[in-house]
PDB file of C-alpha atoms and ligand atoms in Angstrom:
ATOM      1  CA  UNK A   1      17.332   2.454  10.791  1.00 97.00           C
ATOM      2  CA  UNK A   2      16.027   0.350   7.938  1.00 98.00           C
ATOM      3  CA  UNK A   3      12.295   0.358   7.311  1.00 98.00           C
ATOM      4  CA  UNK A   4      10.141  -2.124   5.438  1.00 98.00           C
ATOM      5  CA  UNK A   5       7.762   0.081   3.434  1.00 99.00           C
ATOM      6  CA  UNK A   6       4.539  -1.700   2.503  1.00 99.00           C
ATOM      7  CA  UNK A   7       1.076  -0.724   1.346  1.00 98.00           C
ATOM      8  CA  UNK A   8      -2.231  -2.197   0.226  1.00 98.00           C
ATOM      9  CA  UNK A   9      -1.885  -5.629   1.795  1.00 98.00           C
ATOM     10  CA  UNK A  10      -5.630  -6.026   1.164  1.00 98.00           C
ATOM     11  CA  UNK A  11      -6.134  -9.012   3.430  1.00 98.00           C
ATOM     12  CA  UNK A  12      -3.767 -11.227   1.426  1.00 98.00           C
ATOM     13  CA  UNK A  13      -1.785 -13.001   4.142  1.00 98.00           C
ATOM     14  CA  UNK A  14       0.102 -15.266   1.731  1.00 98.00           C
ATOM     15  CA  UNK A  15       1.535 -12.231  -0.083  1.00 98.00           C
ATOM     16  CA  UNK A  16       2.247 -10.489   3.234  1.00 99.00           C
ATOM     17  CA  UNK A  17       4.057 -13.499   4.710  1.00 98.00           C
ATOM     18  CA  UNK A  18       6.079 -13.906   1.508  1.00 98.00           C
ATOM     19  CA  UNK A  19       7.207 -10.274   1.657  1.00 99.00           C
ATOM     20  CA  UNK A  20       8.228 -10.680   5.305  1.00 98.00           C
ATOM     21  CA  UNK A  21      10.196 -13.815   4.443  1.00 98.00           C
ATOM     22  CA  UNK A  22      11.865 -12.150   1.439  1.00 98.00           C
ATOM     23  CA  UNK A  23      12.912  -9.135   3.531  1.00 98.00           C
ATOM     24  CA  UNK A  24      13.830 -11.147   6.605  1.00 98.00           C
ATOM     25  CA  UNK A  25      16.530  -9.579   8.832  1.00 97.00           C
ATOM     26  CA  UNK A  26      16.778  -6.557   6.519  1.00 98.00           C
ATOM     27  CA  UNK A  27      14.689  -4.054   8.491  1.00 98.00           C
ATOM     28  CA  UNK A  28      14.034  -2.892  12.039  1.00 98.00           C
ATOM     29  CA  UNK A  29      10.640  -1.227  11.605  1.00 98.00           C
ATOM     30  CA  UNK A  30       7.599  -1.292   9.309  1.00 98.00           C
ATOM     31  CA  UNK A  31       5.786   1.615   7.695  1.00 98.00           C
ATOM     32  CA  UNK A  32       2.441   0.431   6.341  1.00 98.00           C
ATOM     33  CA  UNK A  33       0.653   2.961   4.147  1.00 98.00           C
ATOM     34  CA  UNK A  34      -2.870   1.603   4.631  1.00 98.00           C
ATOM     35  CA  UNK A  35      -5.501  -0.673   3.109  1.00 98.00           C
ATOM     36  CA  UNK A  36      -4.576  -3.572   5.373  1.00 98.00           C
ATOM     37  CA  UNK A  37      -8.009  -5.060   4.639  1.00 98.00           C
ATOM     38  CA  UNK A  38     -10.545  -5.178   1.797  1.00 95.00           C
ATOM     39  CA  UNK A  39     -10.717  -7.509  -1.274  1.00 95.00           C
ATOM     40  CA  UNK A  40      -8.766 -10.423   0.226  1.00 97.00           C
ATOM     41  CA  UNK A  41      -9.676 -13.433   2.396  1.00 98.00           C
ATOM     42  CA  UNK A  42      -7.531 -12.803   5.503  1.00 98.00           C
ATOM     43  CA  UNK A  43      -8.440  -9.468   7.156  1.00 98.00           C
ATOM     44  CA  UNK A  44      -7.887 -10.657  10.738  1.00 98.00           C
ATOM     45  CA  UNK A  45      -4.719 -12.588   9.938  1.00 98.00           C
ATOM     46  CA  UNK A  46      -3.200  -9.515   8.242  1.00 98.00           C
ATOM     47  CA  UNK A  47      -4.184  -7.166  11.116  1.00 98.00           C
ATOM     48  CA  UNK A  48      -2.780  -9.648  13.658  1.00 98.00           C
ATOM     49  CA  UNK A  49       0.457 -10.187  11.762  1.00 98.00           C
ATOM     50  CA  UNK A  50       1.021  -6.450  11.291  1.00 98.00           C
ATOM     51  CA  UNK A  51       0.351  -5.790  14.981  1.00 98.00           C
ATOM     52  CA  UNK A  52       2.939  -8.431  15.911  1.00 98.00           C
ATOM     53  CA  UNK A  53       5.644  -6.317  14.186  1.00 98.00           C
ATOM     54  CA  UNK A  54       7.214  -3.019  15.311  1.00 98.00           C
ATOM     55  CA  UNK A  55       5.305  -0.699  13.017  1.00 98.00           C
ATOM     56  CA  UNK A  56       3.192   2.319  12.273  1.00 98.00           C
ATOM     57  CA  UNK A  57       0.218   2.137   9.970  1.00 98.00           C
ATOM     58  CA  UNK A  58      -1.976   4.688   8.217  1.00 98.00           C
ATOM     59  CA  UNK A  59      -5.670   4.405   7.402  1.00 98.00           C
ATOM     60  CA  UNK A  60      -6.654   3.631   3.816  1.00 97.00           C
ATOM     61  CA  UNK A  61     -10.002   3.987   2.081  1.00 95.00           C
ATOM     62  CA  UNK A  62     -10.710   0.251   2.376  1.00 94.00           C
ATOM     63  CA  UNK A  63      -9.909   0.289   6.082  1.00 96.00           C
ATOM     64  CA  UNK A  64     -12.400   3.123   6.519  1.00 96.00           C
ATOM     65  CA  UNK A  65     -14.946   1.337   4.353  1.00 93.00           C
ATOM     66  CA  UNK A  66     -14.693  -1.715   6.605  1.00 94.00           C
ATOM     67  CA  UNK A  67     -15.383   0.563   9.582  1.00 94.00           C
ATOM     68  CA  UNK A  68     -18.482   1.991   7.846  1.00 87.00           C
ATOM     69  CA  UNK A  69     -16.762   5.396   7.929  1.00 87.00           C
ATOM     70  CA  UNK A  70     -17.196   5.687   4.173  1.00 84.00           C
ATOM     71  CA  UNK A  71     -20.262   5.576   2.028  1.00 83.00           C
ATOM     72  CA  UNK A  72     -19.541   2.570  -0.207  1.00 85.00           C
ATOM     73  CA  UNK A  73     -22.206   3.346  -2.803  1.00 86.00           C
ATOM     74  CA  UNK A  74     -19.382   4.729  -4.988  1.00 83.00           C
ATOM     75  CA  UNK A  75     -17.533   1.366  -4.823  1.00 85.00           C
ATOM     76  CA  UNK A  76     -18.225  -1.103  -7.636  1.00 90.00           C
ATOM     77  CA  UNK A  77     -20.442  -4.113  -6.875  1.00 91.00           C
ATOM     78  CA  UNK A  78     -17.536  -6.539  -6.336  1.00 91.00           C
ATOM     79  CA  UNK A  79     -15.734  -4.163  -3.987  1.00 88.00           C
ATOM     80  CA  UNK A  80     -18.976  -3.601  -2.057  1.00 90.00           C
ATOM     81  CA  UNK A  81     -19.479  -7.342  -1.624  1.00 92.00           C
ATOM     82  CA  UNK A  82     -15.920  -7.710  -0.350  1.00 93.00           C
ATOM     83  CA  UNK A  83     -16.375  -4.753   2.031  1.00 93.00           C
ATOM     84  CA  UNK A  84     -19.532  -6.262   3.480  1.00 94.00           C
ATOM     85  CA  UNK A  85     -17.817  -9.618   3.982  1.00 96.00           C
ATOM     86  CA  UNK A  86     -14.845  -7.870   5.633  1.00 97.00           C
ATOM     87  CA  UNK A  87     -17.174  -5.953   7.994  1.00 95.00           C
ATOM     88  CA  UNK A  88     -18.812  -9.184   9.108  1.00 96.00           C
ATOM     89  CA  UNK A  89     -15.481 -10.987   9.514  1.00 98.00           C
ATOM     90  CA  UNK A  90     -13.280  -8.498  11.408  1.00 98.00           C
ATOM     91  CA  UNK A  91     -12.929  -9.105  15.143  1.00 98.00           C
ATOM     92  CA  UNK A  92     -13.805  -6.369  17.630  1.00 97.00           C
ATOM     93  CA  UNK A  93     -10.100  -5.992  18.487  1.00 98.00           C
ATOM     94  CA  UNK A  94      -9.110  -5.521  14.861  1.00 98.00           C
ATOM     95  CA  UNK A  95     -11.925  -3.025  14.284  1.00 97.00           C
ATOM     96  CA  UNK A  96     -10.568  -1.053  17.254  1.00 97.00           C
ATOM     97  CA  UNK A  97      -7.057  -1.262  15.773  1.00 98.00           C
ATOM     98  CA  UNK A  98      -8.228   0.065  12.388  1.00 98.00           C
ATOM     99  CA  UNK A  99     -10.340   2.777  14.083  1.00 97.00           C
ATOM    100  CA  UNK A 100      -7.234   4.231  15.714  1.00 97.00           C
ATOM    101  CA  UNK A 101      -5.110   4.571  12.548  1.00 98.00           C
ATOM    102  CA  UNK A 102      -4.048   8.122  11.580  1.00 98.00           C
ATOM    103  CA  UNK A 103      -4.377   9.462   8.018  1.00 97.00           C
ATOM    104  CA  UNK A 104      -0.908  11.030   7.693  1.00 97.00           C
ATOM    105  CA  UNK A 105       2.415  10.883   9.478  1.00 97.00           C
ATOM    106  CA  UNK A 106       5.576  13.020   9.289  1.00 98.00           C
ATOM    107  CA  UNK A 107       8.870  11.491  10.415  1.00 97.00           C
ATOM    108  CA  UNK A 108      12.027  13.528   9.830  1.00 97.00           C
ATOM    109  CA  UNK A 109      12.472  13.878   6.064  1.00 98.00           C
ATOM    110  CA  UNK A 110       9.458  11.721   5.231  1.00 98.00           C
ATOM    111  CA  UNK A 111       5.744  12.404   4.946  1.00 98.00           C
ATOM    112  CA  UNK A 112       3.470   9.354   4.753  1.00 98.00           C
ATOM    113  CA  UNK A 113      -0.088   9.186   3.419  1.00 98.00           C
ATOM    114  CA  UNK A 114      -2.211   6.377   2.024  1.00 98.00           C
ATOM    115  CA  UNK A 115      -3.477   8.153  -1.099  1.00 98.00           C
ATOM    116  CA  UNK A 116      -1.875  11.616  -1.392  1.00 98.00           C
ATOM    117  CA  UNK A 117      -0.654  14.366   0.930  1.00 98.00           C
ATOM    118  CA  UNK A 118      -3.478  16.573  -0.357  1.00 97.00           C
ATOM    119  CA  UNK A 119      -6.279  13.999   0.040  1.00 96.00           C
ATOM    120  CA  UNK A 120      -4.859  11.234   2.273  1.00 97.00           C
ATOM    121  CA  UNK A 121      -7.746   8.809   1.855  1.00 95.00           C
ATOM    122  CA  UNK A 122      -9.015   9.353  -1.675  1.00 92.00           C
ATOM    123  CA  UNK A 123      -6.803  10.906  -4.333  1.00 97.00           C
ATOM    124  CA  UNK A 124      -5.056   8.655  -6.889  1.00 97.00           C
ATOM    125  CA  UNK A 125      -1.609   9.934  -7.894  1.00 98.00           C
ATOM    126  CA  UNK A 126      -1.526   8.171 -11.249  1.00 97.00           C
ATOM    127  CA  UNK A 127       0.378  10.692 -13.378  1.00 97.00           C
ATOM    128  CA  UNK A 128       2.939  13.510 -13.105  1.00 98.00           C
ATOM    129  CA  UNK A 129       0.256  16.207 -13.308  1.00 97.00           C
ATOM    130  CA  UNK A 130      -1.543  14.976 -10.186  1.00 98.00           C
ATOM    131  CA  UNK A 131       1.830  14.448  -8.488  1.00 98.00           C
ATOM    132  CA  UNK A 132       2.819  18.048  -9.338  1.00 97.00           C
ATOM    133  CA  UNK A 133      -0.319  19.359  -7.655  1.00 97.00           C
ATOM    134  CA  UNK A 134       0.616  17.460  -4.504  1.00 98.00           C
ATOM    135  CA  UNK A 135       4.177  18.713  -3.948  1.00 98.00           C
ATOM    136  CA  UNK A 136       2.961  21.972  -2.297  1.00 97.00           C
ATOM    137  CA  UNK A 137       0.996  19.871   0.202  1.00 98.00           C
ATOM    138  CA  UNK A 138       3.970  18.449   2.120  1.00 98.00           C
ATOM    139  CA  UNK A 139       7.072  20.081   3.544  1.00 98.00           C
ATOM    140  CA  UNK A 140       9.568  17.240   3.785  1.00 98.00           C
ATOM    141  CA  UNK A 141      11.756  16.271   0.797  1.00 98.00           C
ATOM    142  CA  UNK A 142      10.091  12.884   0.424  1.00 98.00           C
ATOM    143  CA  UNK A 143       6.562  11.560   0.563  1.00 98.00           C
ATOM    144  CA  UNK A 144       5.494   7.894   0.507  1.00 98.00           C
ATOM    145  CA  UNK A 145       2.032   6.975  -0.765  1.00 98.00           C
ATOM    146  CA  UNK A 146       0.184   3.808  -1.767  1.00 98.00           C
ATOM    147  CA  UNK A 147      -3.430   3.522  -3.021  1.00 98.00           C
ATOM    148  CA  UNK A 148      -2.792   3.136  -6.778  1.00 98.00           C
ATOM    149  CA  UNK A 149      -1.143  -0.299  -6.329  1.00 98.00           C
ATOM    150  CA  UNK A 150       1.513   0.817  -8.842  1.00 98.00           C
ATOM    151  CA  UNK A 151       5.187   1.233  -7.902  1.00 98.00           C
ATOM    152  CA  UNK A 152       6.594   4.553  -9.164  1.00 98.00           C
ATOM    153  CA  UNK A 153       8.722   7.551  -8.215  1.00 98.00           C
ATOM    154  CA  UNK A 154       7.524  11.062  -9.119  1.00 98.00           C
ATOM    155  CA  UNK A 155      10.241  13.701  -9.090  1.00 98.00           C
ATOM    156  CA  UNK A 156       9.749  17.463  -8.972  1.00 98.00           C
ATOM    157  CA  UNK A 157      12.313  18.724 -11.500  1.00 97.00           C
ATOM    158  CA  UNK A 158      12.118  22.522 -11.129  1.00 93.00           C
ATOM    159  CA  UNK A 159      10.418  25.245  -9.121  1.00 88.00           C
ATOM    160  CA  UNK A 160       7.769  25.761 -11.810  1.00 91.00           C
ATOM    161  CA  UNK A 161       6.305  22.454 -10.668  1.00 91.00           C
ATOM    162  CA  UNK A 162       7.433  20.261 -13.586  1.00 96.00           C
ATOM    163  CA  UNK A 163       7.293  16.641 -12.519  1.00 98.00           C
ATOM    164  CA  UNK A 164       8.573  13.394 -14.050  1.00 98.00           C
ATOM    165  CA  UNK A 165       7.530   9.791 -13.415  1.00 98.00           C
ATOM    166  CA  UNK A 166      10.312   7.219 -13.063  1.00 98.00           C
ATOM    167  CA  UNK A 167       9.680   3.503 -13.267  1.00 97.00           C
ATOM    168  CA  UNK A 168      11.312   1.590 -10.424  1.00 97.00           C
ATOM    169  CA  UNK A 169      14.438  -0.438 -11.027  1.00 98.00           C
ATOM    170  CA  UNK A 170      13.923  -3.427  -8.770  1.00 98.00           C
ATOM    171  CA  UNK A 171      16.515  -4.551  -6.237  1.00 98.00           C
ATOM    172  CA  UNK A 172      18.716  -1.594  -6.984  1.00 98.00           C
ATOM    173  CA  UNK A 173      19.176   0.810  -4.038  1.00 98.00           C
ATOM    174  CA  UNK A 174      18.477   4.402  -5.117  1.00 97.00           C
ATOM    175  CA  UNK A 175      19.905   7.453  -3.366  1.00 98.00           C
ATOM    176  CA  UNK A 176      17.081   9.933  -2.951  1.00 98.00           C
ATOM    177  CA  UNK A 177      19.619  12.801  -2.906  1.00 94.00           C
ATOM    178  CA  UNK A 178      17.450  15.416  -1.215  1.00 93.00           C
ATOM    179  CA  UNK A 179      15.262  15.800  -4.304  1.00 96.00           C
ATOM    180  CA  UNK A 180      11.538  16.270  -3.858  1.00 98.00           C
ATOM    181  CA  UNK A 181       9.979  12.887  -4.516  1.00 98.00           C
ATOM    182  CA  UNK A 182       6.659  11.097  -4.153  1.00 98.00           C
ATOM    183  CA  UNK A 183       7.390   7.383  -3.905  1.00 98.00           C
ATOM    184  CA  UNK A 184       4.914   4.532  -4.187  1.00 98.00           C
ATOM    185  CA  UNK A 185       6.211   1.075  -3.108  1.00 98.00           C
ATOM    186  CA  UNK A 186       3.322  -0.685  -4.910  1.00 98.00           C
ATOM    187  CA  UNK A 187       0.875  -3.153  -3.386  1.00 98.00           C
ATOM    188  CA  UNK A 188       1.668  -6.247  -1.348  1.00 98.00           C
ATOM    189  CA  UNK A 189      -1.645  -8.018  -1.844  1.00 98.00           C
ATOM    190  CA  UNK A 190      -3.199  -6.801  -5.094  1.00 98.00           C
ATOM    191  CA  UNK A 191      -0.677  -5.387  -7.625  1.00 98.00           C
ATOM    192  CA  UNK A 192      -2.258  -3.522 -10.550  1.00 97.00           C
ATOM    193  CA  UNK A 193       0.695  -2.769 -12.821  1.00 97.00           C
ATOM    194  CA  UNK A 194       0.359  -5.956 -14.928  1.00 97.00           C
ATOM    195  CA  UNK A 195       2.940  -7.614 -12.679  1.00 98.00           C
ATOM    196  CA  UNK A 196       1.366 -10.159 -10.355  1.00 98.00           C
ATOM    197  CA  UNK A 197       4.284 -10.311  -7.885  1.00 98.00           C
ATOM    198  CA  UNK A 198       3.934  -8.718  -4.444  1.00 98.00           C
ATOM    199  CA  UNK A 199       5.586  -5.280  -4.255  1.00 98.00           C
ATOM    200  CA  UNK A 200       7.355  -3.588  -1.344  1.00 99.00           C
ATOM    201  CA  UNK A 201      10.370  -1.450  -0.526  1.00 98.00           C
ATOM    202  CA  UNK A 202      13.255  -1.124   1.892  1.00 98.00           C
ATOM    203  CA  UNK A 203      14.266   2.356   3.076  1.00 98.00           C
ATOM    204  CA  UNK A 204      17.468   3.257   4.869  1.00 98.00           C
ATOM    205  CA  UNK A 205      16.047   6.227   6.772  1.00 98.00           C
ATOM    206  CA  UNK A 206      19.195   8.178   7.683  1.00 97.00           C
ATOM    207  CA  UNK A 207      21.012   7.562   4.392  1.00 97.00           C
ATOM    208  CA  UNK A 208      17.835   8.238   2.341  1.00 98.00           C
ATOM    209  CA  UNK A 209      18.370   5.156   0.183  1.00 98.00           C
ATOM    210  CA  UNK A 210      15.288   3.328  -1.108  1.00 98.00           C
ATOM    211  CA  UNK A 211      14.983   0.027  -2.952  1.00 98.00           C
ATOM    212  CA  UNK A 212      11.845  -1.158  -4.769  1.00 98.00           C
ATOM    213  CA  UNK A 213      11.334  -4.918  -4.739  1.00 98.00           C
ATOM    214  CA  UNK A 214       9.015  -7.581  -6.186  1.00 98.00           C
ATOM    215  CA  UNK A 215       8.595 -11.135  -5.035  1.00 98.00           C
ATOM    216  CA  UNK A 216       6.383 -13.931  -6.412  1.00 98.00           C
ATOM    217  CA  UNK A 217       3.987 -15.570  -3.955  1.00 98.00           C
ATOM    218  CA  UNK A 218       1.569 -18.503  -3.993  1.00 98.00           C
ATOM    219  CA  UNK A 219      -1.358 -16.728  -5.677  1.00 98.00           C
ATOM    220  CA  UNK A 220      -3.404 -19.912  -5.896  1.00 98.00           C
ATOM    221  CA  UNK A 221      -3.350 -20.355  -2.109  1.00 98.00           C
ATOM    222  CA  UNK A 222      -4.931 -16.895  -1.705  1.00 98.00           C
ATOM    223  CA  UNK A 223      -7.417 -17.561  -4.516  1.00 98.00           C
ATOM    224  CA  UNK A 224      -8.492 -20.858  -2.926  1.00 98.00           C
ATOM    225  CA  UNK A 225      -9.328 -19.097   0.341  1.00 98.00           C
ATOM    226  CA  UNK A 226     -11.223 -16.386  -1.557  1.00 98.00           C
ATOM    227  CA  UNK A 227     -13.339 -19.065  -3.276  1.00 98.00           C
ATOM    228  CA  UNK A 228     -13.966 -20.746   0.062  1.00 98.00           C
ATOM    229  CA  UNK A 229     -15.383 -17.469   1.374  1.00 97.00           C
ATOM    230  CA  UNK A 230     -17.371 -16.941  -1.827  1.00 96.00           C
ATOM    231  CA  UNK A 231     -15.664 -13.644  -2.652  1.00 97.00           C
ATOM    232  CA  UNK A 232     -16.336 -12.222  -6.159  1.00 96.00           C
ATOM    233  CA  UNK A 233     -14.713 -14.177  -9.002  1.00 97.00           C
ATOM    234  CA  UNK A 234     -13.389 -11.028 -10.694  1.00 96.00           C
ATOM    235  CA  UNK A 235     -11.419 -10.160  -7.552  1.00 97.00           C
ATOM    236  CA  UNK A 236     -10.035 -13.709  -7.499  1.00 98.00           C
ATOM    237  CA  UNK A 237      -8.843 -13.838 -11.113  1.00 98.00           C
ATOM    238  CA  UNK A 238      -7.338 -10.345 -11.142  1.00 97.00           C
ATOM    239  CA  UNK A 239      -4.595 -11.490  -8.742  1.00 98.00           C
ATOM    240  CA  UNK A 240      -3.072 -13.788 -11.362  1.00 97.00           C
ATOM    241  CA  UNK A 241      -2.983 -10.972 -13.931  1.00 97.00           C
ATOM    242  CA  UNK A 242      -1.769  -8.154 -11.698  1.00 97.00           C
ATOM    243  CA  UNK A 243      -4.464  -5.592 -12.501  1.00 93.00           C
TER     244      UNK A 243
HETATM  245 ZN1  LIG B 301      -5.793  -0.247  -1.940  1.00 89.54          ZN
END
């Protein structure tokens, strides 16, 4: 089975639709690693579109924030404004959908979490040290995470816990080879690695072959809808810079 691996759509339906078009007919199932909503202008459209696909989805911190499950006083002012708008905008059905999302999932050789296997909602795996501390917290060879909005592969290189970070080589299938890896596909709707293109991945589950991908989308279309809904300007401009 081939799986479309996506994360951090963040209510950006233009980016989401572009990813689906780019990966058309190349997958049978979707793994979504959370943060379907928050920041962007299309929370209901993204929930509806995801639910129309054969998929599983995890809860992210922004999904929980929209459900008032999290105290958002730690969010910055722009994020708080976007969370409040998202809360007011989500339909009852989509709130119920987000309420039911699990925080982790284990499928065969793969563990899935939004943020990290150790702290599925909160922890940012931004460097090899944090990745190293997470390898003891899952039992499968491979773990997929999102949350940082940065595509990367962390590899455990020995049993002392030494860990390396590998930058993705886009559109080049990579054999995972039974090594212990933490893989981040990057963010569909709000990339933060100075590359403004939507990020996603394709996994061949049985062969353990993964391919990181990027695809440009119509950023201005998303920005125009954000302005229409009076979302914070900083959240609008960041999309065109990829941070
Ligand atoms: Zn996110």
